[in-house]
JSON list of C-alpha atoms in Angstrom, two decimals:
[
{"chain": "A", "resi": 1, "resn": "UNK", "atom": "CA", "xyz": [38.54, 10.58, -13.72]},
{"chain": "A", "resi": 2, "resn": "UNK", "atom": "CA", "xyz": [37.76, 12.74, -16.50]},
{"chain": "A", "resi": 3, "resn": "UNK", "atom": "CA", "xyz": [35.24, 14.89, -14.26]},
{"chain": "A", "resi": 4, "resn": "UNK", "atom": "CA", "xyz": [38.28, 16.13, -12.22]},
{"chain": "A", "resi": 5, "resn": "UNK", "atom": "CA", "xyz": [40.56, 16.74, -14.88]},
{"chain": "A", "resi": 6, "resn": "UNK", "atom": "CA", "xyz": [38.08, 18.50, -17.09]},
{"chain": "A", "resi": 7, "resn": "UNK", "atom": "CA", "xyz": [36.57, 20.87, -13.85]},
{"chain": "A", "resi": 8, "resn": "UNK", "atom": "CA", "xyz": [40.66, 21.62, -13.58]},
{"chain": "A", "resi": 9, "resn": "UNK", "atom": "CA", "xyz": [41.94, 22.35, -17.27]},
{"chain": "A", "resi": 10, "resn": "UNK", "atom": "CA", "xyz": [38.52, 24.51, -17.91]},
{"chain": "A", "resi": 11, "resn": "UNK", "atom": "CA", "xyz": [39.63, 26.84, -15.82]},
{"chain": "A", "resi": 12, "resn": "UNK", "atom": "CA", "xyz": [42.31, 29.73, -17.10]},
{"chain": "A", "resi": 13, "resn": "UNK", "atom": "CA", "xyz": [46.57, 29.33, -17.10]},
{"chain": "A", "resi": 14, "resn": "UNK", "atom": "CA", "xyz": [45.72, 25.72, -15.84]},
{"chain": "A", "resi": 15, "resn": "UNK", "atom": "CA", "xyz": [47.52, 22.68, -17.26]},
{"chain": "A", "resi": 16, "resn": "UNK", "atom": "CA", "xyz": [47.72, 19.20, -16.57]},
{"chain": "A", "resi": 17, "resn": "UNK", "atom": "CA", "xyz": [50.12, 16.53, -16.90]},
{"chain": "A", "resi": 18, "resn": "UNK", "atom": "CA", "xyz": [50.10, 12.54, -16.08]},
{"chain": "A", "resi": 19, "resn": "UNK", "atom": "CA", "xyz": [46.38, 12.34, -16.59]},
{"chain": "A", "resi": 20, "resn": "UNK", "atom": "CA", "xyz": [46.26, 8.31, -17.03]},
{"chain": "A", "resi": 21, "resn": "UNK", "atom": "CA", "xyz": [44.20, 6.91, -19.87]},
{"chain": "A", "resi": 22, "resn": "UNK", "atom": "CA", "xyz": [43.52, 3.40, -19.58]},
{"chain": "A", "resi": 23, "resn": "UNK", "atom": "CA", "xyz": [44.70, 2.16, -22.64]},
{"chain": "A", "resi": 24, "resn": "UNK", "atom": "CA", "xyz": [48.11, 3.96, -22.37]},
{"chain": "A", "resi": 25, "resn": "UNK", "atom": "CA", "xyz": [48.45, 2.75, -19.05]},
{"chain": "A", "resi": 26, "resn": "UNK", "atom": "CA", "xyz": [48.37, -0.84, -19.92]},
{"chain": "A", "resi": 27, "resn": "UNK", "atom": "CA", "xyz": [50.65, -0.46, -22.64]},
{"chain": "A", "resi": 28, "resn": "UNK", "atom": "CA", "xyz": [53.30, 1.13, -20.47]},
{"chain": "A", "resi": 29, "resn": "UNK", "atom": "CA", "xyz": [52.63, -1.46, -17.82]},
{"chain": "A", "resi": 30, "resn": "UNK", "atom": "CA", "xyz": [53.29, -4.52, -20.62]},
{"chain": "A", "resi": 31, "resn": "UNK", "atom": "CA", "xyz": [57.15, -2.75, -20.84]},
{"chain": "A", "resi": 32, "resn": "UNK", "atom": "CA", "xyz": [58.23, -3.63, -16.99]},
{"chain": "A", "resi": 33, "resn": "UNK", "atom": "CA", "xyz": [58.57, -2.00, -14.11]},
{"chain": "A", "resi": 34, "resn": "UNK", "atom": "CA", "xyz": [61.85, -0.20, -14.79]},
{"chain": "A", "resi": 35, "resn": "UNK", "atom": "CA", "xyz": [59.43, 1.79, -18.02]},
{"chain": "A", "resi": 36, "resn": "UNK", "atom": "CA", "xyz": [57.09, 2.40, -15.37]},
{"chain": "A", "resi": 37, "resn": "UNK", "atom": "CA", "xyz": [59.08, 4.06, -13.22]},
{"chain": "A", "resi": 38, "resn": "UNK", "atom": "CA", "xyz": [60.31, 6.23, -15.88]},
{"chain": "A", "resi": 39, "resn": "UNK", "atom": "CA", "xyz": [57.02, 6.91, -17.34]},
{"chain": "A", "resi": 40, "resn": "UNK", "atom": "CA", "xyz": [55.91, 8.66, -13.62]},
{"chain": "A", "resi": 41, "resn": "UNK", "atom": "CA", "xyz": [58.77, 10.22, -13.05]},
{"chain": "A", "resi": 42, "resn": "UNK", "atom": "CA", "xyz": [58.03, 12.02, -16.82]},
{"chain": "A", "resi": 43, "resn": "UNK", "atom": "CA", "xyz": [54.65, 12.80, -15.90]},
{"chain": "A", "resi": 44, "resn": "UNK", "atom": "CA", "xyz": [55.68, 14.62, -12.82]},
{"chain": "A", "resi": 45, "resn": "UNK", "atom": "CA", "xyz": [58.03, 16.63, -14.60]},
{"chain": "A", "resi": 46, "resn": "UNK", "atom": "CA", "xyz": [57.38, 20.23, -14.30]},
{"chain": "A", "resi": 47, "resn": "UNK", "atom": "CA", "xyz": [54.60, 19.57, -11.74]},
{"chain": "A", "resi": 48, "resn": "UNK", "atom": "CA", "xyz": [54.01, 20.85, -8.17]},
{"chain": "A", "resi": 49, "resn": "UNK", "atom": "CA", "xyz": [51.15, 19.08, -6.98]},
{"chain": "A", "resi": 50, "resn": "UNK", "atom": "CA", "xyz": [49.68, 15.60, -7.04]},
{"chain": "A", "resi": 51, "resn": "UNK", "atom": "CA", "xyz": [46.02, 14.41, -6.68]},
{"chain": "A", "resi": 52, "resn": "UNK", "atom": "CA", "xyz": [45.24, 10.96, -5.94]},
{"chain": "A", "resi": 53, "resn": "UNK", "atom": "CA", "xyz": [41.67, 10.14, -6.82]},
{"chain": "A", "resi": 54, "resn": "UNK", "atom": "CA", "xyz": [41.14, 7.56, -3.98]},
{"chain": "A", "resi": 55, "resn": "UNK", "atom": "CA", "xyz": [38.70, 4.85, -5.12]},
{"chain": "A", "resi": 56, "resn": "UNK", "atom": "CA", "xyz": [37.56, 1.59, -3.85]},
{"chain": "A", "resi": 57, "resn": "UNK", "atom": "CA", "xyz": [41.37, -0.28, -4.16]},
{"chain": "A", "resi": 58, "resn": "UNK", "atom": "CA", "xyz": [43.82, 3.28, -4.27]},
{"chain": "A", "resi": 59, "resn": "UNK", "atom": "CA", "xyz": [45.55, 2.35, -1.17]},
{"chain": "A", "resi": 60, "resn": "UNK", "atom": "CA", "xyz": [46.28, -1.21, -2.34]},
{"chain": "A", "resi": 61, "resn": "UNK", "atom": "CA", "xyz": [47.98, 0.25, -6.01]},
{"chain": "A", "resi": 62, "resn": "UNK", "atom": "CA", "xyz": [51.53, -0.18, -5.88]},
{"chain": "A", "resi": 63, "resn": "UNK", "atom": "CA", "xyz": [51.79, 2.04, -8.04]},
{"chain": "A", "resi": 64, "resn": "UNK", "atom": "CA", "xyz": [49.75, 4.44, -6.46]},
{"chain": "A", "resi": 65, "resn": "UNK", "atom": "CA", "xyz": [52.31, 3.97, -3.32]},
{"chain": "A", "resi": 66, "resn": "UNK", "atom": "CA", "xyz": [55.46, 5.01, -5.68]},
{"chain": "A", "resi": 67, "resn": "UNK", "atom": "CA", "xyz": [53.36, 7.95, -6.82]},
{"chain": "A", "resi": 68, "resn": "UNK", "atom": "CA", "xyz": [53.16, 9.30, -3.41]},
{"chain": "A", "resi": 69, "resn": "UNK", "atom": "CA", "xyz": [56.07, 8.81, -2.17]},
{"chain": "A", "resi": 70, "resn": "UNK", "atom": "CA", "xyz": [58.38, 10.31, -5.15]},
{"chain": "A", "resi": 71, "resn": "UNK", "atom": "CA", "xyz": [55.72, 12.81, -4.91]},
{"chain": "A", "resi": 72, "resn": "UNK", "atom": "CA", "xyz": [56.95, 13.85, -1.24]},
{"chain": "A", "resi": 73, "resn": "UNK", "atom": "CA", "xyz": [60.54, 13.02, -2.20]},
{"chain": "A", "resi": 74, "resn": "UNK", "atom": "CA", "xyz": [60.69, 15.76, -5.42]},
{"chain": "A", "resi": 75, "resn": "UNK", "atom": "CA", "xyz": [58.75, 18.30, -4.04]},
{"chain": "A", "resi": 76, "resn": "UNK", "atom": "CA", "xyz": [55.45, 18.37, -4.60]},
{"chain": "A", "resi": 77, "resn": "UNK", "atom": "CA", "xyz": [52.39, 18.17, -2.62]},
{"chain": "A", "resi": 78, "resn": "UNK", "atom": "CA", "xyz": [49.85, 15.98, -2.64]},
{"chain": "A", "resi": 79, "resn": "UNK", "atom": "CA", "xyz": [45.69, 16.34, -2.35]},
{"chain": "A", "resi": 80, "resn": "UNK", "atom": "CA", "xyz": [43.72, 13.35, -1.94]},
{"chain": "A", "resi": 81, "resn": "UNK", "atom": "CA", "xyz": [40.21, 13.29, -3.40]},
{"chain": "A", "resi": 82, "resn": "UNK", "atom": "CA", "xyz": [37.21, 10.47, -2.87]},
{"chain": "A", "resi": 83, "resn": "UNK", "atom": "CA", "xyz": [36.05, 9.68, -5.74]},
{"chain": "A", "resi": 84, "resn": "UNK", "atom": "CA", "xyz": [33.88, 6.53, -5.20]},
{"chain": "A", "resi": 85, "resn": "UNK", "atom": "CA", "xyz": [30.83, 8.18, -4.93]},
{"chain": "A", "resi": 86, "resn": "UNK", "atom": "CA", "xyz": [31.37, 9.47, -8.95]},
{"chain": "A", "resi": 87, "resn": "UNK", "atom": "CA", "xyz": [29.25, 7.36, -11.71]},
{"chain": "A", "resi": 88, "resn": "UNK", "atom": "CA", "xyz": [31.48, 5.34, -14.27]},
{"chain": "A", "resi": 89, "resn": "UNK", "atom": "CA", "xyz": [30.38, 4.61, -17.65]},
{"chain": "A", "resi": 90, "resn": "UNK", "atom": "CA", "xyz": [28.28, 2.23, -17.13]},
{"chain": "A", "resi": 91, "resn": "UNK", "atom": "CA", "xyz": [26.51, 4.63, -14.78]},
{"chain": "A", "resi": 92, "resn": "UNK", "atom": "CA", "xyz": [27.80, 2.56, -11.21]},
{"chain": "A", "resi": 93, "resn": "UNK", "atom": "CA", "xyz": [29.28, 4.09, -8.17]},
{"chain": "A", "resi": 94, "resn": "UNK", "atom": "CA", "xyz": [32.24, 2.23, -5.69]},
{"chain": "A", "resi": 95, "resn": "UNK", "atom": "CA", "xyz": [32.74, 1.71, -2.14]},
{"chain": "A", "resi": 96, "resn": "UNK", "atom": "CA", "xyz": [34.81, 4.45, -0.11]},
{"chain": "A", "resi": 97, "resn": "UNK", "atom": "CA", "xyz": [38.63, 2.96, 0.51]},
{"chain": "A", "resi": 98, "resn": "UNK", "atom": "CA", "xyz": [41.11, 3.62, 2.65]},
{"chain": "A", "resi": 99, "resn": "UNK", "atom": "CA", "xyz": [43.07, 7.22, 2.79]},
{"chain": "A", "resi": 100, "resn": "UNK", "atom": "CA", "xyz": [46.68, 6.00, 1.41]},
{"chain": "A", "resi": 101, "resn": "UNK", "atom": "CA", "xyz": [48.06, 9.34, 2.99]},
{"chain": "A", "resi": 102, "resn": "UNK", "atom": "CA", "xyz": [47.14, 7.68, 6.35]},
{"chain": "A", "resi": 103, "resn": "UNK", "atom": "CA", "xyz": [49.75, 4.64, 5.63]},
{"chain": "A", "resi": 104, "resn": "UNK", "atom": "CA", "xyz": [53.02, 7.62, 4.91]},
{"chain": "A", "resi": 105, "resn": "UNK", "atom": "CA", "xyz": [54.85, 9.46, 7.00]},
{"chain": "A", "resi": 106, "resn": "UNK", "atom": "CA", "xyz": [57.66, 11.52, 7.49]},
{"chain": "A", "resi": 107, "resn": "UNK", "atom": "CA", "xyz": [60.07, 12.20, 10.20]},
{"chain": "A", "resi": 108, "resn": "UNK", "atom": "CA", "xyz": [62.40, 14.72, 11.50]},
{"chain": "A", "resi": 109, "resn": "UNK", "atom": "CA", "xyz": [64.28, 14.56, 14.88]},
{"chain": "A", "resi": 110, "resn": "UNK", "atom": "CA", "xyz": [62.14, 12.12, 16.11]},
{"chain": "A", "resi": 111, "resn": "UNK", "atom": "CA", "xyz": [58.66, 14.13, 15.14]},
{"chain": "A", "resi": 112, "resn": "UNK", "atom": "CA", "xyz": [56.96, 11.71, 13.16]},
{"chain": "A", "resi": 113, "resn": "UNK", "atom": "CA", "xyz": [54.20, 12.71, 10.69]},
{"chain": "A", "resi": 114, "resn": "UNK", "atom": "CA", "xyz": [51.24, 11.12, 8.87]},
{"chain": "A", "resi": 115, "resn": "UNK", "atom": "CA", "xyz": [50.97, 12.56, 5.08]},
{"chain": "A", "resi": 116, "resn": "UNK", "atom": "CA", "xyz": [47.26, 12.09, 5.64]},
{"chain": "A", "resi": 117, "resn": "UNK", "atom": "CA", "xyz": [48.20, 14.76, 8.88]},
{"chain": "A", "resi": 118, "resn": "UNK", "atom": "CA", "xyz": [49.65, 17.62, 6.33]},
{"chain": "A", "resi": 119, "resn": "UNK", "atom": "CA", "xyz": [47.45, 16.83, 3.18]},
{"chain": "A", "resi": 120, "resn": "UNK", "atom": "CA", "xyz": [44.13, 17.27, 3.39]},
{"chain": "A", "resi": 121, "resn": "UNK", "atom": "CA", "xyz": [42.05, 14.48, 1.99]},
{"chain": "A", "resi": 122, "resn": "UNK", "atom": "CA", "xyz": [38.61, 15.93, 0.50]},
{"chain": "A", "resi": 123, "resn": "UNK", "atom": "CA", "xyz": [35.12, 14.24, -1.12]},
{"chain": "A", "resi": 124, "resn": "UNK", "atom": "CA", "xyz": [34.72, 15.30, -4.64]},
{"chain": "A", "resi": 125, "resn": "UNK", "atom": "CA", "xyz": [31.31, 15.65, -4.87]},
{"chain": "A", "resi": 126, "resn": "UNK", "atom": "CA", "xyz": [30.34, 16.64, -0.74]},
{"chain": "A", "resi": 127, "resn": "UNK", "atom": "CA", "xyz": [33.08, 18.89, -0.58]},
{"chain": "A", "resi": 128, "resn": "UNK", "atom": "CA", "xyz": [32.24, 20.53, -4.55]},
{"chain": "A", "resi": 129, "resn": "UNK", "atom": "CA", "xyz": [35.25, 19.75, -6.08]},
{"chain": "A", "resi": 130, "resn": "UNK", "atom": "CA", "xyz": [34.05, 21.27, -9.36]},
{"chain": "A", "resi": 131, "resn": "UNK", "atom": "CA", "xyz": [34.47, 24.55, -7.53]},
{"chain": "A", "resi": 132, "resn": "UNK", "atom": "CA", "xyz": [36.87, 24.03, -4.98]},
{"chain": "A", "resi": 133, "resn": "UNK", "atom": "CA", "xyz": [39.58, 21.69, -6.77]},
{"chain": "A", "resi": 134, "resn": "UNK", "atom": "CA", "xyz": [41.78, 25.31, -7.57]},
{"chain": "A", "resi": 135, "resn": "UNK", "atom": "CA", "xyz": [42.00, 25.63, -3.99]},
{"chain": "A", "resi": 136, "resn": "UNK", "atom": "CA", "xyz": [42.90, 22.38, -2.80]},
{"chain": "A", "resi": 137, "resn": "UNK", "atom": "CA", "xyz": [45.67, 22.52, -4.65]},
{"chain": "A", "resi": 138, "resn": "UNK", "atom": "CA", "xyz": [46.93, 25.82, -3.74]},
{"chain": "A", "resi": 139, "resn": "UNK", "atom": "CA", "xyz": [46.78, 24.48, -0.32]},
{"chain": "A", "resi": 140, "resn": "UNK", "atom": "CA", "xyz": [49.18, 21.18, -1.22]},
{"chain": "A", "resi": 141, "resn": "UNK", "atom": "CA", "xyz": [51.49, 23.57, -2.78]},
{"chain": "A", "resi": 142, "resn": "UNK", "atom": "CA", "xyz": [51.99, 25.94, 0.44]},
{"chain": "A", "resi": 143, "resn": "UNK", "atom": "CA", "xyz": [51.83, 22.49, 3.17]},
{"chain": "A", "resi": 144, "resn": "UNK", "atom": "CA", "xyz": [54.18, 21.20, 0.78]},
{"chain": "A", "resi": 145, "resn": "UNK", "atom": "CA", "xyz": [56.96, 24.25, 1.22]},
{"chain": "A", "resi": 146, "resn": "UNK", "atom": "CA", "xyz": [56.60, 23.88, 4.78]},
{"chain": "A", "resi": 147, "resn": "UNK", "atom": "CA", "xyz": [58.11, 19.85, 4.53]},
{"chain": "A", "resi": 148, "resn": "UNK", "atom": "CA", "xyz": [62.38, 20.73, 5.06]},
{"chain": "A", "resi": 149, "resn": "UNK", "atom": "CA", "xyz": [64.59, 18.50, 3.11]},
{"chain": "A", "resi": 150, "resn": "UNK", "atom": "CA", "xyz": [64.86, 15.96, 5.96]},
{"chain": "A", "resi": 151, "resn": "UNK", "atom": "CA", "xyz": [61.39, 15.40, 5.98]},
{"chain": "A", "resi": 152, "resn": "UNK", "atom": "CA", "xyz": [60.85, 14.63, 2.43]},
{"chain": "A", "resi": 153, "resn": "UNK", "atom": "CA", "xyz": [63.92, 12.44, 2.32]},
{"chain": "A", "resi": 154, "resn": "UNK", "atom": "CA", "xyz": [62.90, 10.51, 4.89]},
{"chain": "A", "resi": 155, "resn": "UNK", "atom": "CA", "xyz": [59.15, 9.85, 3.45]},
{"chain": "A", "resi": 156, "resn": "UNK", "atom": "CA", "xyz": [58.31, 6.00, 3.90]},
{"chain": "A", "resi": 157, "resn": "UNK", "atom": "CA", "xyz": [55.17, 3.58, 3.96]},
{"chain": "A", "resi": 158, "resn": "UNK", "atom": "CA", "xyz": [53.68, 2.25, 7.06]},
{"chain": "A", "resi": 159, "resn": "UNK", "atom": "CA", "xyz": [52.15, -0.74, 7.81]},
{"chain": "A", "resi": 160, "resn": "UNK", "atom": "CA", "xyz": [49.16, -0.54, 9.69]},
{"chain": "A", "resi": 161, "resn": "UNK", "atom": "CA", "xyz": [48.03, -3.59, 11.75]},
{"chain": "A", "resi": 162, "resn": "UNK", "atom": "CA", "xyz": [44.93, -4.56, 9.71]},
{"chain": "A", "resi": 163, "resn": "UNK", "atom": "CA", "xyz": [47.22, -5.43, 6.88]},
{"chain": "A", "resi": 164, "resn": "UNK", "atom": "CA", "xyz": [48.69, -8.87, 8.81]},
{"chain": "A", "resi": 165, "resn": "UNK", "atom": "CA", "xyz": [47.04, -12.13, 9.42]},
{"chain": "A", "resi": 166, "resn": "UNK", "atom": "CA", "xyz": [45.08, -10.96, 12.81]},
{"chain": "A", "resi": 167, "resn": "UNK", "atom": "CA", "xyz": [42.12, -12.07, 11.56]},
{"chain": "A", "resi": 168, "resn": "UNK", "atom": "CA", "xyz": [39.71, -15.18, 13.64]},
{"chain": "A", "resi": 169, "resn": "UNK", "atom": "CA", "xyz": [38.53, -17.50, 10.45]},
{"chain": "A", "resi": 170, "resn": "UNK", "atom": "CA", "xyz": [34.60, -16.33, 11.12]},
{"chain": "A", "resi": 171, "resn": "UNK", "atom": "CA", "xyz": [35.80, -12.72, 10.50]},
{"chain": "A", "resi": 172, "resn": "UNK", "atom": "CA", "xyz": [38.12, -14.48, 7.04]},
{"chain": "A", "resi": 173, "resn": "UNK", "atom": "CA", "xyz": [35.01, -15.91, 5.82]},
{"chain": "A", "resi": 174, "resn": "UNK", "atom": "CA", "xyz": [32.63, -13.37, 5.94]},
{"chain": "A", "resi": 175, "resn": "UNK", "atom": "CA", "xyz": [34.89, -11.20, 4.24]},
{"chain": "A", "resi": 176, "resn": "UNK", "atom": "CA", "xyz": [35.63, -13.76, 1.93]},
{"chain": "A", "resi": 177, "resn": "UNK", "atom": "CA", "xyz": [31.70, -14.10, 0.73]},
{"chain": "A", "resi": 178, "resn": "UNK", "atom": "CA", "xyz": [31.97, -9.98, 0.64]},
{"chain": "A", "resi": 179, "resn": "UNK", "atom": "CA", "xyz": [35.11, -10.00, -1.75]},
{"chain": "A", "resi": 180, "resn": "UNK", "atom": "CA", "xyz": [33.08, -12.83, -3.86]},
{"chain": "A", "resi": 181, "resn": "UNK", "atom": "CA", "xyz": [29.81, -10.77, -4.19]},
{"chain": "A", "resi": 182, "resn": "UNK", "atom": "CA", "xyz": [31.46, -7.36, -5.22]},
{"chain": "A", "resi": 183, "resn": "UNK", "atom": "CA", "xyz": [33.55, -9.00, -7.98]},
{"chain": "A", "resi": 184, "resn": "UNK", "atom": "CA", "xyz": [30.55, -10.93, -9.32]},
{"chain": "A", "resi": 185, "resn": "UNK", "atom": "CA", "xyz": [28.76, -7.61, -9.04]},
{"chain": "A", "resi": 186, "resn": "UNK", "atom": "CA", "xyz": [31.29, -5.27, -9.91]},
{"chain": "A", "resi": 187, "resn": "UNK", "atom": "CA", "xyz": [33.71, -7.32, -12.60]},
{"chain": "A", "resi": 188, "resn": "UNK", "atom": "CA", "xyz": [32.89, -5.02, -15.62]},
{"chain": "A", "resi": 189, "resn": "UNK", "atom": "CA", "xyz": [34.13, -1.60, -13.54]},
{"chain": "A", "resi": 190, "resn": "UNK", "atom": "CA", "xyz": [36.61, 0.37, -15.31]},
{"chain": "A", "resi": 191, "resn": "UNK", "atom": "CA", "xyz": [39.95, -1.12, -13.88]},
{"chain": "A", "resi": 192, "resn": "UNK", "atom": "CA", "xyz": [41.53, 2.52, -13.33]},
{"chain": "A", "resi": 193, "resn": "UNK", "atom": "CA", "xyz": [37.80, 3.57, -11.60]},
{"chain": "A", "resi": 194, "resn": "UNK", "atom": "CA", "xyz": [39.77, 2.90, -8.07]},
{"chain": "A", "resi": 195, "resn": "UNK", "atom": "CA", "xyz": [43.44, 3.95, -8.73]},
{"chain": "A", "resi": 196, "resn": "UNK", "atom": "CA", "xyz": [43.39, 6.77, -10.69]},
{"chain": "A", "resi": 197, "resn": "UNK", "atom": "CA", "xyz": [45.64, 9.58, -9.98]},
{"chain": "A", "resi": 198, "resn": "UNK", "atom": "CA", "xyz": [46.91, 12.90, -11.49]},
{"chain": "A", "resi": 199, "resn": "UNK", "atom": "CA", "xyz": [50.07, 15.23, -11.72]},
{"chain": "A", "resi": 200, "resn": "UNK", "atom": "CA", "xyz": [48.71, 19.02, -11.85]},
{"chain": "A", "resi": 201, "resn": "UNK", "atom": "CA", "xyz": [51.05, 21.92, -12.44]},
{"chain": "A", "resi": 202, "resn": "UNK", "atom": "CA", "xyz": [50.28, 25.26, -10.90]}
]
């Protein structure tokens, strides 16, 4: 979100790259997944830390999940920030989702690690990002230089129990009716609103 980016950049001998206008994004998205790829792997270039601005749907991105993990896998660290709670456009706030740090790990001699467990994952506005984002990101860099090679290498996705078919048909329904009300409520949102993410350089 532009709030994040612009409390980052106003700072002094800050830059950032892979900030992810929606327009852009859909055009690169219309050119396949092997573009895609590419396009990430460009905006990371240079780069030693990524945010993820975790939204409503972040978790779910699939693009969101290759972010991370070539995140871990070239280096860089990674801060998760909430950002639900933030006013869009149209002057609307999300629901909190689901950490996607909590759904990585990595793994070294048998000591296995959640990303959410090395990254700290903070609110944006509880936590006063506006003042605090320089640090957070300090903080990814050093957690990041204490990941050895093995650990990054062997970075993978989880998946958690919730995401199977456990569920008794009551608990489908009512969640059902909850998935129809918040699109009929919430089907002029920004589409990046709950899977944004950015590439900072420090």
């Amino acid at each position: 979100m532009n709030q994040v980016r612009n409390s980052w950049v106003a700072k002094e001998n800050r830059e950032a790259a892979g900030f992810i206008d929606a327009a852009e994004w859909e055009e690169v998205k219309r050119e396949g997944e092997d573009t895609i790829k590419d396009w990430i792997d460009e905006q990371m270039h240079g780069t030693s830390v990524t945010a993820v601005l975790i939204g409503n749907e972040t978790a779910d991105r699939d693009w969101v999940r290759y972010e991370i993990k070539k995140s871990i896998k070239r280096g860089n660290g990674i801060v998760g920030i909430k950002v639900h709670s933030l006013k869009d456009k149209e002057g609307s706030t999300d629901f909190s989702g689901s950490n996607p740090l909590k759904k990585f790990v990595v793994e070294e001699d048998g000591d296995v690690k959640t990303l959410s467990s090395i990254f700290p994952t903070y609110h944006w506005k509880r936590d006063n990002g506006r003042e605090n984002i320089g640090n957070w990101v300090e903080e990814a860099a050093q957690a990041s230089e204490q990941l050895s090679g093995v650990q990054r290498r062997s970075v993978r996705r989880i998946e958690s129990i919730a995401e199977g078919l456990n569920f008794d048909v009551g608990a489908v329904i009512v969640l059902g009716i909850l998935i129809v009300i918040f699109i009929e409520k919430y089907t002029d949102m920004a589409l990046l609103k709950s899977s944004e993410s950015y590439i900072f350089a420090v």
